[in-house]
Coordinates of C-alpha atoms in Angstrom, one line a residue:
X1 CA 87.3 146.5 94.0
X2 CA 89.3 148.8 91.5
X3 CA 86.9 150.8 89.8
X4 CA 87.3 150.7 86.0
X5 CA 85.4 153.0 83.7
X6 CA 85.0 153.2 80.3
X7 CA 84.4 155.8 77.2
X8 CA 83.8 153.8 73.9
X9 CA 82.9 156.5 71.0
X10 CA 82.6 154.7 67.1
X11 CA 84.5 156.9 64.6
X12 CA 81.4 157.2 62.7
X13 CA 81.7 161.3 63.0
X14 CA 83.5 164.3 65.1
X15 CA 83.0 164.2 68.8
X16 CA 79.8 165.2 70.3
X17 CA 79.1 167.6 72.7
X18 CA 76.8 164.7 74.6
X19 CA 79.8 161.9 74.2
X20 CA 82.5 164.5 75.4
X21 CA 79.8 165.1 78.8
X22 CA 79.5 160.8 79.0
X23 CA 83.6 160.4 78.4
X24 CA 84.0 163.9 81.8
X25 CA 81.1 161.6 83.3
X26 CA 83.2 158.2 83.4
X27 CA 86.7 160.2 83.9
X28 CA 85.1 161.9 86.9
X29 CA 83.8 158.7 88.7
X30 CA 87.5 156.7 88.1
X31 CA 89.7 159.6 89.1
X32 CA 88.1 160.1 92.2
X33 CA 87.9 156.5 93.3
X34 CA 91.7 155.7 92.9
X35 CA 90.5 154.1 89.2
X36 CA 91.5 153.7 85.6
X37 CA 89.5 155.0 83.0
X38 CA 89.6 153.1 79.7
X39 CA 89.0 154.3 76.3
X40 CA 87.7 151.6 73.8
X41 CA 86.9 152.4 69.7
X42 CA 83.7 150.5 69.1
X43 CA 84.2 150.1 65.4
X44 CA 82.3 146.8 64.3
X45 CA 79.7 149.0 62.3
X46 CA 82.6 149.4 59.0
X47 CA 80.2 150.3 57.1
X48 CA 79.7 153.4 59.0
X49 CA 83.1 153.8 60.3
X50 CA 84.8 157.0 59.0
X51 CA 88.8 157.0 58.8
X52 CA 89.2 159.9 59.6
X53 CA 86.7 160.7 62.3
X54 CA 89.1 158.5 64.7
X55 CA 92.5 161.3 65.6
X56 CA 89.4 164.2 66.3
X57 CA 87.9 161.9 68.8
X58 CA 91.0 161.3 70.5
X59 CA 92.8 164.8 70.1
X60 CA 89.4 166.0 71.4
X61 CA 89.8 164.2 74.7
X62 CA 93.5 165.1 74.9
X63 CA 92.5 168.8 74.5
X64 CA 90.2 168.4 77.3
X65 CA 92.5 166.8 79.8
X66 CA 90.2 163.4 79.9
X67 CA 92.9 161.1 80.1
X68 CA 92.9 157.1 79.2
X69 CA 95.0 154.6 81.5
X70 CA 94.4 152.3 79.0
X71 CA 93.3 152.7 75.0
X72 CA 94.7 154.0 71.8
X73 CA 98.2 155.2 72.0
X74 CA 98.7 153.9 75.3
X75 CA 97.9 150.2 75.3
X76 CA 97.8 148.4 78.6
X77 CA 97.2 145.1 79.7
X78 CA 94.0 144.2 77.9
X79 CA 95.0 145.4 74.6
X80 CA 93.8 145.3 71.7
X81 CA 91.2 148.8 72.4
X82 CA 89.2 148.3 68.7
X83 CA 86.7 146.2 69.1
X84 CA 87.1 145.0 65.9
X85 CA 90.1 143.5 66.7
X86 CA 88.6 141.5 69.3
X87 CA 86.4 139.5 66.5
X88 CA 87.6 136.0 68.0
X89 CA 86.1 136.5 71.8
X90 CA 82.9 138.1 70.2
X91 CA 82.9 134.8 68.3
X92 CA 83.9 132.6 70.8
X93 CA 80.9 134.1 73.2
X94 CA 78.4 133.3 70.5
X95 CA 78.9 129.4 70.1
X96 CA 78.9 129.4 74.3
X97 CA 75.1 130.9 73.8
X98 CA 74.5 128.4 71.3
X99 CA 75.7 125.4 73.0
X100 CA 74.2 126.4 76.4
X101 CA 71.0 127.1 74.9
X102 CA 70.9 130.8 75.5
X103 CA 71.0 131.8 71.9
X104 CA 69.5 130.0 68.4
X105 CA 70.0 130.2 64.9
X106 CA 67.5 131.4 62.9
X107 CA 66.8 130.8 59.6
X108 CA 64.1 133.2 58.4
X109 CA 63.9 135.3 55.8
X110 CA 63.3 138.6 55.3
X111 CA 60.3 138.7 54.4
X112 CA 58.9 136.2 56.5
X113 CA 59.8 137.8 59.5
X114 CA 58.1 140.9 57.6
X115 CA 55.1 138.5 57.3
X116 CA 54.6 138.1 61.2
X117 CA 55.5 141.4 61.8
X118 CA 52.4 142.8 60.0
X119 CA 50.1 140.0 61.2
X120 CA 50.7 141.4 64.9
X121 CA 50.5 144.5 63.8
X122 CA 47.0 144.0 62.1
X123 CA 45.7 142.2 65.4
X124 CA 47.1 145.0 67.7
X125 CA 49.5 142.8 69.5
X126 CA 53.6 143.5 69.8
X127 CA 55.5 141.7 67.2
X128 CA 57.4 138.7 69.3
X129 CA 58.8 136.3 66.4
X130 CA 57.0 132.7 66.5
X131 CA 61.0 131.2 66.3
X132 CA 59.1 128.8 63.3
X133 CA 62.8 129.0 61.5
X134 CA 64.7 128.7 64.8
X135 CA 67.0 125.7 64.4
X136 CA 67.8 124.2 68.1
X137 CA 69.4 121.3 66.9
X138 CA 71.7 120.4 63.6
X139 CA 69.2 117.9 62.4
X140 CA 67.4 120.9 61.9
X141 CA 69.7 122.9 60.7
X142 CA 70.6 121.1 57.5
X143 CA 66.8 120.9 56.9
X144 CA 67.0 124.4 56.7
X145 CA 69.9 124.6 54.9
X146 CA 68.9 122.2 52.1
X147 CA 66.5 124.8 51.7
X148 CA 68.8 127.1 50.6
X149 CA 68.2 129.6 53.6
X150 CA 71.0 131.0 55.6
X151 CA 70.9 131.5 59.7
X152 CA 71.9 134.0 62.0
X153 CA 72.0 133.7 65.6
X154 CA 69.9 135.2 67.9
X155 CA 69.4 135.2 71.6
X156 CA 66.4 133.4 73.0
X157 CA 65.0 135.8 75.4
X158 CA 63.0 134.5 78.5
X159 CA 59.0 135.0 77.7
X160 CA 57.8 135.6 81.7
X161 CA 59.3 137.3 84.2
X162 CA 61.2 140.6 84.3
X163 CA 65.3 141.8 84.8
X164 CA 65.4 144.6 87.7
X165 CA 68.4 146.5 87.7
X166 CA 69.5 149.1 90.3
X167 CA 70.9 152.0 87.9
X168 CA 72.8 155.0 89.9
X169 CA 70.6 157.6 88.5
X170 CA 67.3 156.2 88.1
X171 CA 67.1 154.0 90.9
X172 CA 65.3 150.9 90.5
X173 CA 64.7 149.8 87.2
X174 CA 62.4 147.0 85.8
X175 CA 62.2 145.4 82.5
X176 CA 59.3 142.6 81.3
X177 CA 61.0 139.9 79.6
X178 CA 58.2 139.2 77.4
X179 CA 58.7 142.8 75.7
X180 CA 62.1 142.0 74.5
X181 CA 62.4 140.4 71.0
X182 CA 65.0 137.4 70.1
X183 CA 67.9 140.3 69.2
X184 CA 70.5 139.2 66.6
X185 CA 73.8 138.8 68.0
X186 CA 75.4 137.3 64.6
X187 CA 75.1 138.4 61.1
X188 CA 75.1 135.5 58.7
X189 CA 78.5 136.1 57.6
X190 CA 79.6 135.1 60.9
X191 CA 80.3 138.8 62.1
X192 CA 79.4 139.7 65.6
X193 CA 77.4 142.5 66.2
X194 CA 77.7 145.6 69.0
X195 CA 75.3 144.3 71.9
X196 CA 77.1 141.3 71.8
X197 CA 80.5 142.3 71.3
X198 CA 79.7 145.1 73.9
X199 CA 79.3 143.5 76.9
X200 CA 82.2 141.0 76.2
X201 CA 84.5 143.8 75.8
X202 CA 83.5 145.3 79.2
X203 CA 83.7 141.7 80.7
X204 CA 87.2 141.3 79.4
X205 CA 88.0 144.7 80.2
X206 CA 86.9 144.4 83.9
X207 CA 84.5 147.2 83.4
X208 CA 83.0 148.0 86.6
X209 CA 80.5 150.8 85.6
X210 CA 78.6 151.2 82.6
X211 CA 78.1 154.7 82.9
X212 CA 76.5 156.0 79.3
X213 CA 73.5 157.6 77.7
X214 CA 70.0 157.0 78.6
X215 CA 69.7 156.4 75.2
X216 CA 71.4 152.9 75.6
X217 CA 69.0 152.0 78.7
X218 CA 66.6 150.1 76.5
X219 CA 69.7 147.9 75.3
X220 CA 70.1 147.2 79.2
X221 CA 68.0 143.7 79.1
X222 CA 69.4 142.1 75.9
X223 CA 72.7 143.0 77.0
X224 CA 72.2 141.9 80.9
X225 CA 70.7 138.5 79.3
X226 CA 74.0 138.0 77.5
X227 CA 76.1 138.8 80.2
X228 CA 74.5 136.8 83.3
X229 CA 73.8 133.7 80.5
X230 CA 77.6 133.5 79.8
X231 CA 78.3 133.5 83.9
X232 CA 79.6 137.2 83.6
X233 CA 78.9 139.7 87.0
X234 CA 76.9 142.4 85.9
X235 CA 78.2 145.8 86.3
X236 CA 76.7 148.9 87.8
X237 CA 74.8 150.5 85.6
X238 CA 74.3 154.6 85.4
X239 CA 72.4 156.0 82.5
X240 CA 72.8 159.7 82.1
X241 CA 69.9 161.8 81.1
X242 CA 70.5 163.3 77.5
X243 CA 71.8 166.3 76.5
X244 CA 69.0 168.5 75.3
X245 CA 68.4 171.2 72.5
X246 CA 68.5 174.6 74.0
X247 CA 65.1 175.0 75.7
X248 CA 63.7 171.9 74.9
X249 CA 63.6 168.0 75.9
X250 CA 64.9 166.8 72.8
X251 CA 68.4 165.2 72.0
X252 CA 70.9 167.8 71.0
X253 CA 72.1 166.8 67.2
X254 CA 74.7 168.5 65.3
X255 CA 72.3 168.0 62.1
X256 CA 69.9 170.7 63.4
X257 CA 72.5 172.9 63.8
X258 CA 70.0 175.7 61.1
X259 CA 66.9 175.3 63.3
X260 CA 69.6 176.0 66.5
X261 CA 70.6 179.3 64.9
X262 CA 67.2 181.0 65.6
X263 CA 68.3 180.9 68.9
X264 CA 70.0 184.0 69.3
X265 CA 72.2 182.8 72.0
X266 CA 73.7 179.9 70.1
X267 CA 73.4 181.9 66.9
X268 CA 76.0 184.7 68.6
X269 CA 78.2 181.3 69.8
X270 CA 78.5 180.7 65.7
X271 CA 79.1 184.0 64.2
X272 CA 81.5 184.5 66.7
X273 CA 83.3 181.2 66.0
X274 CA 83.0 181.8 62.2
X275 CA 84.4 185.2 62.3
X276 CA 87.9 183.9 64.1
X277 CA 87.6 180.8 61.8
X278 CA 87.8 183.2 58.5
X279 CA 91.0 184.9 59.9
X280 CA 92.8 181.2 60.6
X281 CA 91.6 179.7 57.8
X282 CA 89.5 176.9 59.3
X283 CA 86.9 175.4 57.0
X284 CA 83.5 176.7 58.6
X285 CA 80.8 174.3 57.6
X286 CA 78.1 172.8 59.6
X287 CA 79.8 169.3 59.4
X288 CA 83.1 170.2 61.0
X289 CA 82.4 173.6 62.4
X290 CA 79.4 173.4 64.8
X291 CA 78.8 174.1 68.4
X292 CA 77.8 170.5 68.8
X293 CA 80.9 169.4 68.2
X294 CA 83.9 169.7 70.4
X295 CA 86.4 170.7 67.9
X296 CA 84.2 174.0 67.1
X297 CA 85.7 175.3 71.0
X298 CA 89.2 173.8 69.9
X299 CA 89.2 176.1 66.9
X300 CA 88.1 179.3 68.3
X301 CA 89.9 179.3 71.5
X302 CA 87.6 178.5 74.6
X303 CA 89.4 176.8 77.5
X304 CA 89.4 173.4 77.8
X305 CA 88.1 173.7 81.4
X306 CA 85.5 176.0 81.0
X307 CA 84.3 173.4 78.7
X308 CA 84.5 170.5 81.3
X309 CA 82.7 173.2 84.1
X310 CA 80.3 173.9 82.1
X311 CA 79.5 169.6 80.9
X312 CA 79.7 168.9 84.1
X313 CA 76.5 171.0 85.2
X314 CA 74.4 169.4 82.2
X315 CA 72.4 166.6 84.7
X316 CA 74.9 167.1 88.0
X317 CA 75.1 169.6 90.2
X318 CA 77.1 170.2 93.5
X319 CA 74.6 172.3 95.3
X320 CA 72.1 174.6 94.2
X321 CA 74.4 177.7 93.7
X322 CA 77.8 176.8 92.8
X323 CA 78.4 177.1 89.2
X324 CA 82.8 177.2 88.9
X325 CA 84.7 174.4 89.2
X326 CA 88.8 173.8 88.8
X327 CA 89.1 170.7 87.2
X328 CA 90.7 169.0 90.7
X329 CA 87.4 170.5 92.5
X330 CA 85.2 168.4 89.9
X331 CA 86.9 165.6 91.0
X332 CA 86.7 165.9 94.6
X333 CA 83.0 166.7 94.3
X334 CA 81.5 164.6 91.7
X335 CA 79.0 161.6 92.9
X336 CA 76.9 159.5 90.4
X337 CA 74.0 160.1 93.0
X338 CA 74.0 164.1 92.4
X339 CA 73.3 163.2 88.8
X340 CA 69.8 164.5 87.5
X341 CA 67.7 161.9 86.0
X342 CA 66.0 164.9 83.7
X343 CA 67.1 166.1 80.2
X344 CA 69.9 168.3 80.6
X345 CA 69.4 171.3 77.9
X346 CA 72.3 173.1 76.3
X347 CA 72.6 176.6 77.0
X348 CA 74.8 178.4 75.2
X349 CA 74.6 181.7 77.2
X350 CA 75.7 179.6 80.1
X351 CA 78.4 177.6 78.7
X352 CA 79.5 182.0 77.4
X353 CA 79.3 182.8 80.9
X354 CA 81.8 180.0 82.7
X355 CA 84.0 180.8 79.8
X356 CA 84.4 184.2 80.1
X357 CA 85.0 183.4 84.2
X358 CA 87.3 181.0 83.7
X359 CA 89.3 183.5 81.1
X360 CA 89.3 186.3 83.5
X361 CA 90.9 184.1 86.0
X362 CA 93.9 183.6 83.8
X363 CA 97.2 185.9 84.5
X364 CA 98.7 187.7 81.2
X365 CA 101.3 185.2 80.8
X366 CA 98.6 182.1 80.6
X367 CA 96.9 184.5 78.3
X368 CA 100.0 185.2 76.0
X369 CA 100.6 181.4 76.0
X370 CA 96.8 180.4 74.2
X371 CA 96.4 183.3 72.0
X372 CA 100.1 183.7 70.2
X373 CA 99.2 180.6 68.1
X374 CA 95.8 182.2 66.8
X375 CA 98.2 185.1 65.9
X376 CA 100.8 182.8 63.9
X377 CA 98.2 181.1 62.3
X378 CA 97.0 184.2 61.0
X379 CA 100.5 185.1 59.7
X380 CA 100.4 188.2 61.9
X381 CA 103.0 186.8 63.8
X382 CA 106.5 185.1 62.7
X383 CA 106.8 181.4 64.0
X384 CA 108.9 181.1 66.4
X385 CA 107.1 185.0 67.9
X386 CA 109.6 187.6 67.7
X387 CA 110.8 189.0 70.6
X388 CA 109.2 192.7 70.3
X389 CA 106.1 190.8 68.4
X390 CA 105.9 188.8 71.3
X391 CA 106.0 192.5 74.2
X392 CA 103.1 194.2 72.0
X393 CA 100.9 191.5 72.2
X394 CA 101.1 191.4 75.9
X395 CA 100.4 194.9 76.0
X396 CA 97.6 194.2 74.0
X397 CA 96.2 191.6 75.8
X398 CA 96.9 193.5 79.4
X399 CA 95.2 196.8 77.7
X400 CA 92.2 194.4 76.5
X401 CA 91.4 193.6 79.9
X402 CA 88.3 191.3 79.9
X403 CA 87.4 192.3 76.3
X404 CA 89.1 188.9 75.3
X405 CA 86.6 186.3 75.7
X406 CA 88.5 183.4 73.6
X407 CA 91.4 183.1 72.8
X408 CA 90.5 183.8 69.8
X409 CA 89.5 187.5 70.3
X410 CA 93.0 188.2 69.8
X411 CA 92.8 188.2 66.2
X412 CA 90.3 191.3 65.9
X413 CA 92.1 193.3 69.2
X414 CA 95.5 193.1 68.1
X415 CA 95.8 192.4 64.5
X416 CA 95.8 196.5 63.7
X417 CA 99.0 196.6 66.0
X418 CA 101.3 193.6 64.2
X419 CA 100.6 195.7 60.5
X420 CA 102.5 198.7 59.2
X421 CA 99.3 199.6 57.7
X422 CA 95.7 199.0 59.2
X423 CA 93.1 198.6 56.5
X424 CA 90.5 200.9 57.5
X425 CA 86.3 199.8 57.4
X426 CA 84.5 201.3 55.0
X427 CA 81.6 201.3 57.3
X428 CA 83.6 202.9 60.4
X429 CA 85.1 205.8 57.6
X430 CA 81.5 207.0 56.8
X431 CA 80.3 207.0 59.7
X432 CA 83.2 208.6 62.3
X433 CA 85.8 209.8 59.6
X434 CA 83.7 211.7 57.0
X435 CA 81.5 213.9 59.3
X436 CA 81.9 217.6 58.6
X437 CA 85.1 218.9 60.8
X438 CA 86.6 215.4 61.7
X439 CA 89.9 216.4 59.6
X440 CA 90.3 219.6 61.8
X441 CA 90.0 217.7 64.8
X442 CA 92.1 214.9 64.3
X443 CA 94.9 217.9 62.9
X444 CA 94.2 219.6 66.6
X445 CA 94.7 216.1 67.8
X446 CA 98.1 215.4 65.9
X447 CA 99.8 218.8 66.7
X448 CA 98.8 217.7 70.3
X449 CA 100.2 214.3 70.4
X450 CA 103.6 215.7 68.8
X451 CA 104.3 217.3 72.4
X452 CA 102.5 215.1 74.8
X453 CA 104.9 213.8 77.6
X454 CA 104.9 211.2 78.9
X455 CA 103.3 209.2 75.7
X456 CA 101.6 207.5 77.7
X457 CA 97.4 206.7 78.7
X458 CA 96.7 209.8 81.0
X459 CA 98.8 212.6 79.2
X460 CA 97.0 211.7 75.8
X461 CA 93.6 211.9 77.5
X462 CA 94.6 214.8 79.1
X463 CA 95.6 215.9 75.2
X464 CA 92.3 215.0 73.5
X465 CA 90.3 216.8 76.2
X466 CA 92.1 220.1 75.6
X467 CA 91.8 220.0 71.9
X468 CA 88.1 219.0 72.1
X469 CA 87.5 222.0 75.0
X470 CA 88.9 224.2 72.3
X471 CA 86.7 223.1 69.8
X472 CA 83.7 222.9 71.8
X473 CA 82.6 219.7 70.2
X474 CA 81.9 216.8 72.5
X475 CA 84.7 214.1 73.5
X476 CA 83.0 210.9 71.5
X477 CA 83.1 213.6 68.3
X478 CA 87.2 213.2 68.2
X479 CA 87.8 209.7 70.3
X480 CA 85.8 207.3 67.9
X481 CA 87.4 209.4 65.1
X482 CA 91.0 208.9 66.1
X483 CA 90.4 205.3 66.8
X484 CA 89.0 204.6 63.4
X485 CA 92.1 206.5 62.2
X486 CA 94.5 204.4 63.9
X487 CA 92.6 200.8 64.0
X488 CA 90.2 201.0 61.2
X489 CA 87.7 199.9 63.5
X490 CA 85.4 201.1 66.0
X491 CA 86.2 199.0 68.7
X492 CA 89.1 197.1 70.7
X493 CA 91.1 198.2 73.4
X494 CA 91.1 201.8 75.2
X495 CA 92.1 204.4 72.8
X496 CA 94.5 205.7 74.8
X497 CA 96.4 202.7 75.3
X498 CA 96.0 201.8 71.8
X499 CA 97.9 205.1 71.0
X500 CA 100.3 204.5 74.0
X501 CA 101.0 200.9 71.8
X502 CA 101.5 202.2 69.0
X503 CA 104.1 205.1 70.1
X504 CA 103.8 208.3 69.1
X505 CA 105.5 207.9 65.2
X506 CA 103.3 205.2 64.2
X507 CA 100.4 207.3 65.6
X508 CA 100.8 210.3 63.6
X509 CA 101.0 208.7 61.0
X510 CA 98.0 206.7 61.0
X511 CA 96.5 209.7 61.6
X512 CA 98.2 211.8 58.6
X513 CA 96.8 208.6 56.3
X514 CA 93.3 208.7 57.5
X515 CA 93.5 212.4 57.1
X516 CA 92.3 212.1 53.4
X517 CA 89.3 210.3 54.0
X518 CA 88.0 212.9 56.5
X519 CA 85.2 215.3 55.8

């Protein structure tokens, strides 16, 4: 047997930290049995279908290497991949439930069913509809009809016995028959609706395994009833255990994203991201800006496969102390039966921690490669990168050593290098610049640096210790004061190699600027 998988997200909204972990899930399972993974756009609900939620879904999934063998933009033997241009099988599957008796239509109304509903609910029992509008024939049917009333269709679920299923992470799984209500399957407009439509699209897709949410595990009976009543083989279910606040049990939803910021952790994730976003010029609002949402990591620079390491761990685990994966070792290791049944809870201090690993790994050049774009989009940097743009930034980036956490960072380390002028902080001027005796200092400092040889790292530490000897002040008195002097900031790379960047003319006169401002 060929193992086919499948990821089938609804462009109702930007892709979701919790889909992107069931899309690595299903990818996982196919690439390392020989498989195809299939990505399908469940997009029968048009009322909540958003245009232009569809391209983030799938550049999402491109950005994070989860490949399709068969979908959008690829195509593939079982084409169409929107479900709502398979209409005509979802159709077609409805009058086979009605002609083998597996399905009815039903003519209530609204308010009738309303009616029952209460009624149970006033005796203490579960609502199970009496089927008094059900038509089972056409005689009655037209009765119904001449009534006025319109039908939809609805599955007649069994009333005794039970459906055990044998799901990969929960083991063995047993539903009552008698809890399951007569679902709809058909509007009255004749429109099919997901359950349905569901598991015809895996049937004609050859799914294999359903691996999703555990949120769709009560959907399991209505759409196992379906399947086995139109002859189908059932696939192997594996229902993933959510993706949980941070600390907590509860589903993870980008619409909570306020109450999430009183965690500091995920709170330091989002100022983070919104101070890179202001220097691009991304849009920073909850909606499309949110560490919920995959795009958010997109935007600021994480790696891809940091962010596939770290969805991986949320419910499945290895062994109990290996944490770093390359994506071909996530491959080889993962197993549906290592899968946690328990909620798996977000952590953004974690997800920090395989991302800085996984950029510390990189060589310069890999770094160069991710962060030049954050510089161009900044319009610190000329598109196509000139050539000597292109050697400071390395420099920068070598000098920054593991400073740079995303790509990103770049934007606050090197900016002050890629201006003729940096603009200094006000904050960083009153508090380094205008102290009593910093402008004799950063004089000393100057006349120093005019005859340092080599310009280089050593020689102008060697400089700034003799002038601050002479002084008899203490070295952080002059370092934090030439740095603000030459950066405007208080922090970024060593000060030495930020001078040795610069060169020795565009130092001193950084300095001879700042020299103004000093008290």
């Amino acid at each position: 047997m060929t193992v086919r998988t499948r990821f089938a997200p609804s462009p109702t909204g930007y892709l979701h930290i919790g889909g992107v972990r069931t899309a690595l899930f299903n990818w996982l399972f196919a690439r390392q049995h020989g498989g195809q993974f299939i990505l399908r756009i469940d997009d029968t609900d048009a009322e909540r279908n958003i245009d232009s939620a569809l391209q983030p879904i799938l550049d999402g999934l491109t950005w994070l290497g989860i490949d399709w063998d068969e979908g959008p933009g690829v195509g593939g033997p079982h084409a169409p991949y929107h479900q709502s241009q398979r209409a005509a099988g979802h159709k077609a599957a409805a009058a086979t439930l009605l002609a083998s008796g597996h399905a009815y239509r039903d003519f209530a109304r609204p308010e009738e069913l309303d009616e029952e509903r209460k009624a149970a609910q006033a005796a203490g029992k579960p609502f199970l509809y009496s089927r008094r509008f059900a038509a089972f024939d056409d005689e009655t049917a037209r009765r119904f009809e001449a009534e006025g009333r319109q039908s939809v269709v609805r599955l007649k679920m069994p009333r005794e016995g039970s459906l055990v299923i044998d799901d990969k992470v929960r083991g063995r799984v047993e539903f009552a028959w008698e809890r399951e209500q007569d679902h709809v399957i058909q509007r009255a407009d004749g429109s099919c609706l997901y359950h349905l439509a569901s598991v015809v699209d895996d049937h004609d897709l050859a799914i294999t395994h359903v691996i999703r949410a555990e949120e769709h595990l009560s959907n399991t009976p209505r759409q196992a009833f379906i399947a086995l009543s139109l002859g189908y083989e059932l696939p192997t279910y594996a229902h993933l255990p959510l993706v949980a606040e941070p600390g907590s049990r509860t589903k993870l939803s980008k619409r909570k994203l306020a109450q999430y910021l009183k965690n500091a952790d995920f709170k330091q994730i989002m100022e983070h991201g919104q101070r890179i976003a202001e220097r691009v010029g991304v849009t920073a609002d909850a909606d499309t800006f949110n560490p919920v949402i995959v795009d958010f990591y997109r935007e600021v620079g994480y790696l891809p496969w940091a962010i596939d390491n770290y969805m991986a761990l949320l419910g499945w685990s290895y062994d109990d102390k290996t944490e770093f994966f390359s994506r071909d070792e996530l491959v080889r290791h993962f197993t549906l039966e290592r899968i946690n049944s328990s909620p798996a809870s977000f952590d953004p201090k974690k997800l920090w921690a395989v991302q800085d690993h996984s950029m510390t790994a990189l060589s310069t050049d890999e770094k160069l490669a991710l962060m030049l774009p954050f510089l161009v989009k900044a319009k610190l940097v000329a598109d196509p990168p000139p050539a000597a743009a292109v050697a400071t930034v390395r420099k920068v980036i070598e000098a920054s050593g593991d400073r740079l956490k995303v790509a990103g960072d770049i934007l606050a380390y090197a900016d002050f290098f890629l201006v003729e002028e940096p603009v200094l902080d006000e904050g960083a001027v009153k508090q380094r610049l205008a102290k009593p005796g910093a402008g004799d200092l950063l004089r000393a400092y100057a006349r120093a640096l005019e005859t340092a040889e080599p310009f280089e790292p050593a020689a102008l530490e060697a400089a700034l210790k003799g002038v601050v000897e002479a002084a008899g002040v203490k070295v952080g008195d002059l370092v934090h004061a030439v740095r603000v002097a030459v950066t405007g900031k208080t922090v970024g790379p060593g000060l030495y190699d930020c001078l040795a960047i610069l060169g020795r003319e565009q130092s001193l006169a950084r300095i001879a600027r700042a020299l103004p401002r000093c008290g």
